[in-house]
Short mmCIF file of C-alpha atoms in Angstrom, two decimals:
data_model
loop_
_atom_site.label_atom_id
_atom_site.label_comp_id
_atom_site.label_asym_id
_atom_site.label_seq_id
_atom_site.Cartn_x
_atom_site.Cartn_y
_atom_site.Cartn_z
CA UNK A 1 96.12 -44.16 56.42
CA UNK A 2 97.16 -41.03 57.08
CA UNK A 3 96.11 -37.55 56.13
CA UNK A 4 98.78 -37.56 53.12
CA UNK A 5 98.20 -40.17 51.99
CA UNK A 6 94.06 -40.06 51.48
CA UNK A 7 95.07 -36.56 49.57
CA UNK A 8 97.40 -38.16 47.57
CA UNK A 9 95.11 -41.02 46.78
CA UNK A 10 92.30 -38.61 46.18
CA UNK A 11 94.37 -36.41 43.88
CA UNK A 12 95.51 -39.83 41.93
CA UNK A 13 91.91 -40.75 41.74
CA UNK A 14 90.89 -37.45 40.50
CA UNK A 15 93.93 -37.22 37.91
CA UNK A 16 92.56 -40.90 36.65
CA UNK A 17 89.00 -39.51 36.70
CA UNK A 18 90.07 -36.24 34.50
CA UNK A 19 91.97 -39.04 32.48
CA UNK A 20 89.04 -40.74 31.73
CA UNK A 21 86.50 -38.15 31.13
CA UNK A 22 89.54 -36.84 28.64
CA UNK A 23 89.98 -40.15 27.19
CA UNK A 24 85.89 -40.43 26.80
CA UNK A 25 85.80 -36.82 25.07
CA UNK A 26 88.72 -36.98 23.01
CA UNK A 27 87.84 -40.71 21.92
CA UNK A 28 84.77 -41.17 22.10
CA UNK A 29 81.96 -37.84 22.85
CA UNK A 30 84.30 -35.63 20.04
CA UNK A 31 84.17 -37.90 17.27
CA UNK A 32 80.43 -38.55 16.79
CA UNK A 33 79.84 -34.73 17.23
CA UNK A 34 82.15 -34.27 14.61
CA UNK A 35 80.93 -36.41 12.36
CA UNK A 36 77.25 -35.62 13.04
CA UNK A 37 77.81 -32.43 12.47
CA UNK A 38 79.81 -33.02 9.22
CA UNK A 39 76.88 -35.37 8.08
CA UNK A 40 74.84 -32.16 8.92
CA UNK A 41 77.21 -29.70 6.96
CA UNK A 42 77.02 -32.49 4.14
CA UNK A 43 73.36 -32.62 3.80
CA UNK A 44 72.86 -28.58 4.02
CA UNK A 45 75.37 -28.05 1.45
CA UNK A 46 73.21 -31.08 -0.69
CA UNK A 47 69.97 -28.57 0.16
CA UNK A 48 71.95 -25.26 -0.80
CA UNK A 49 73.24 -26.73 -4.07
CA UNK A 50 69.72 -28.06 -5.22
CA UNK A 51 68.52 -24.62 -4.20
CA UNK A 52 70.65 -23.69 -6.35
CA UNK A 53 69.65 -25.74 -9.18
CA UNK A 54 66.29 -24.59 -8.81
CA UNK A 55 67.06 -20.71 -9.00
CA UNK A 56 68.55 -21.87 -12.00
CA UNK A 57 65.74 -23.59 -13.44
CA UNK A 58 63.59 -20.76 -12.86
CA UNK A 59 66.23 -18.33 -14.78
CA UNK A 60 66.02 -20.58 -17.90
CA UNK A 61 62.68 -20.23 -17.26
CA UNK A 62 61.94 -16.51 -17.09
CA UNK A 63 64.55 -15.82 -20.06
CA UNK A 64 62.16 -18.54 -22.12
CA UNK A 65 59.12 -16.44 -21.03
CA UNK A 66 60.57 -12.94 -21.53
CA UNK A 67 61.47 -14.12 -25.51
CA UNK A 68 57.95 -16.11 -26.20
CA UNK A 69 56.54 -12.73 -24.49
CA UNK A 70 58.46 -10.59 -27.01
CA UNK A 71 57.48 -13.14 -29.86
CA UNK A 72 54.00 -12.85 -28.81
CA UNK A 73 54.35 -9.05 -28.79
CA UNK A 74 55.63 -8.93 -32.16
CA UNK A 75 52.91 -10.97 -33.07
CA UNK A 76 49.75 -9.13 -31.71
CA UNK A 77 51.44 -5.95 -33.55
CA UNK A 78 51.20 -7.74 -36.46
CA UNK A 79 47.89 -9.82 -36.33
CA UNK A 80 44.87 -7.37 -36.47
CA UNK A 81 41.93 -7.89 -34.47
CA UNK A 82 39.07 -8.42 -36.30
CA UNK A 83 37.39 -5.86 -34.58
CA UNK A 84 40.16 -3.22 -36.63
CA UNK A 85 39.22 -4.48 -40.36
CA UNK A 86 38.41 -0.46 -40.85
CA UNK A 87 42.43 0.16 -40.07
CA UNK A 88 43.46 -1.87 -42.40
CA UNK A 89 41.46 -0.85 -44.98
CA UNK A 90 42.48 2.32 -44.54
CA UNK A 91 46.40 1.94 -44.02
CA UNK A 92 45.76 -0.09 -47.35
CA UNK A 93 44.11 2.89 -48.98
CA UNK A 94 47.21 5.43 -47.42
CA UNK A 95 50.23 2.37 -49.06
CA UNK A 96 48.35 2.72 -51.98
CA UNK A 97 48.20 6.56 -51.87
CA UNK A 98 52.26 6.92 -51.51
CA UNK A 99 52.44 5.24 -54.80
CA UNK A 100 49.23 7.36 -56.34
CA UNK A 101 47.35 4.88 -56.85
CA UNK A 102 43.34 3.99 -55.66
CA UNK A 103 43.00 0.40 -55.05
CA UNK A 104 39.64 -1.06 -55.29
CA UNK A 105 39.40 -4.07 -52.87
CA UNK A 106 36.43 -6.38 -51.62
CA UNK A 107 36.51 -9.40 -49.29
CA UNK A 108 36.06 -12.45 -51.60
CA UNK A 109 34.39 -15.38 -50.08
CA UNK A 110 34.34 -16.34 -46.31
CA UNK A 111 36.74 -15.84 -43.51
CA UNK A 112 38.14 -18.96 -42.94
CA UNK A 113 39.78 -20.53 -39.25
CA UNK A 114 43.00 -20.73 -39.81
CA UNK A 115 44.04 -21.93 -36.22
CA UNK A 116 41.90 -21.12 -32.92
CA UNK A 117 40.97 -17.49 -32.98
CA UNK A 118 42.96 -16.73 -35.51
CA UNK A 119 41.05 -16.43 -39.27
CA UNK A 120 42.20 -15.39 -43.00
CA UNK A 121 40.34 -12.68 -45.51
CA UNK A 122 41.47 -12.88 -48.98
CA UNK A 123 40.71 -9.33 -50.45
CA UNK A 124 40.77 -9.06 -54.13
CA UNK A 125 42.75 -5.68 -54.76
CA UNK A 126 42.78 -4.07 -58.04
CA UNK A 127 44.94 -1.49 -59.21
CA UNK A 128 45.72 0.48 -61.76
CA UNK A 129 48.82 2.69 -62.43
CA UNK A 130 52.53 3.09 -64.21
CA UNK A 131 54.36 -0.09 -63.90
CA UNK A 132 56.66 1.89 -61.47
CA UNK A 133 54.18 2.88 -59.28
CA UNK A 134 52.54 -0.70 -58.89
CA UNK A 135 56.10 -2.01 -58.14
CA UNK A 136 56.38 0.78 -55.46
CA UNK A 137 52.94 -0.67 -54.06
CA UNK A 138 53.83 -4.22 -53.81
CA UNK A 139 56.96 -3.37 -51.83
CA UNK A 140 55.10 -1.36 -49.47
CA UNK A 141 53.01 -4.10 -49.35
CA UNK A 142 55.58 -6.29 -48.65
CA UNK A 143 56.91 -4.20 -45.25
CA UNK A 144 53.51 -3.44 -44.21
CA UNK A 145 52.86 -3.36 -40.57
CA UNK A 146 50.14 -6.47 -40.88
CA UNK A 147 51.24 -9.64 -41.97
CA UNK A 148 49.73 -11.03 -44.88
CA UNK A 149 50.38 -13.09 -48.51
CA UNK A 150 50.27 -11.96 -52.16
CA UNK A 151 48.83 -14.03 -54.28
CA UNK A 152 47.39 -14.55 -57.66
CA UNK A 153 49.15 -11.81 -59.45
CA UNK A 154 48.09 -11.05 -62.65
CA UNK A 155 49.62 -7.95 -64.72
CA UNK A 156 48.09 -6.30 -67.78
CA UNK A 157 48.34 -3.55 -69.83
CA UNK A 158 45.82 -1.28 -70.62
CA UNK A 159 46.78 0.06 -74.20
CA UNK A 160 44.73 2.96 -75.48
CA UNK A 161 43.07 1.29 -78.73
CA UNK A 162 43.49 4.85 -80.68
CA UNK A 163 47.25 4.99 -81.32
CA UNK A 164 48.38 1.49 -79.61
CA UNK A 165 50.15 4.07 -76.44
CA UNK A 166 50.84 2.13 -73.57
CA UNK A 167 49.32 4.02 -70.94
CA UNK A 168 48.26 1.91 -67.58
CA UNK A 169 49.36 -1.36 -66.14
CA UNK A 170 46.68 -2.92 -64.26
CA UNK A 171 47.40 -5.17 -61.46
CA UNK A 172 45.30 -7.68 -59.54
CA UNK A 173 45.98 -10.16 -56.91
CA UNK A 174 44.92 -11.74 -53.78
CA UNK A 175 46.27 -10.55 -50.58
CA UNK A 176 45.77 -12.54 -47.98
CA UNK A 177 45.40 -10.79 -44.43
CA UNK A 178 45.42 -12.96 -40.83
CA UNK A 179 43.05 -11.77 -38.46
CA UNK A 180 42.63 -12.41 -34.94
CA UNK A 181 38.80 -13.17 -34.08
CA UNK A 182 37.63 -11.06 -31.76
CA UNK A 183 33.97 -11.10 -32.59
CA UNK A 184 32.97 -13.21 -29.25
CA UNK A 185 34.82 -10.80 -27.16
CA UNK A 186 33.48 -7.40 -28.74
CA UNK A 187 29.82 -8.96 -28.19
CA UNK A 188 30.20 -9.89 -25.17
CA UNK A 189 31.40 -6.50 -24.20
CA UNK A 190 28.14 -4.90 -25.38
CA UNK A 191 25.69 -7.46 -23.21
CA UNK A 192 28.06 -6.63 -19.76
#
């Protein structure tokens, strides 16, 4: 063989070689990389969309939190601690006084548990006034900053027994006040 011929039987060889490793990565090699890496862009875009979910999740659940917070807010502004009684006695005493009237009130019978750490007072209020101004009093009353019930109400007239005049209306009822017990806590504050 001569010199031409070995180079021209090398270049074949080499052309068939190229052919092959061509015919290997186009066929063969290319293929299973591509489709590993598609099963790997599959299952990170599986992660990324439960991510996803998840951030989701947690955004129904911090809008849930941020209304029972402001439910809970509205609540503790409207649920005196037990600890306050003397405010409410006196806002009661400054309702009363927009309306001109002096309410005499006690606590009548026990506080009672209502649900955990939170009890009811019933005070016994009696007032006495025009039947304008004990109107005006009940609806203060009823927009009054603590939450409570009226109950029991009982309306009389007080007639003067001279000349029959109408003068006073007396009212008494029940109101009913919710209280948040904080007797445990305010103790245990003094032994600390």
């Amino acid at each position: 063989m001569n010199k031409i011929e070995k180079k021209s039987y090398i270049r074949i060889g080499m052309l068939v070689l190229i052919l092959f490793a061509l015919f290997y990565a186009w066929f063969l090699y290319l293929p299973s990389k591509i489709k590993a890496t598609s099963l790997e862009i599959i299952k990170k875009k599986q992660e990324f969309r439960s991510i996803e979910m998840q951030i989701s999740k947690l955004d129904d659940i911090k809008y849930v939190r941020n209304e029972i917070n402001d439910k809970k807010k509205k609540i503790d502004q409207s649920i005196i601690n037990y600890s306050d009684i003397y405010d409410f006695n006196y806002s009661l005493k400054e309702v009363a006084g927009k309306s001109n009237l002096i309410p005499d009130s006690k606590v009548t019978g026990d506080d009672i548990q209502f649900a955990p750490e939170l009890i009811y007072l019933d005070y016994k209020i009696v007032v006495n006034g025009s039947f304008e101004e004990l109107m005006k009093f009940l609806q203060d009353l009823e927009s009054f900053k603590y939450y409570n019930n009226i109950e029991e109400i009982i309306v009389s007239d007080k007639t003067n027994s001279k000349n029959d005049e109408l003068s006073d209306v007396s009212l008494s009822f029940v109101l009913r006040l919710y209280i948040r017990d904080d007797r445990k806590d305010s103790l245990l504050q003094y032994f600390e």
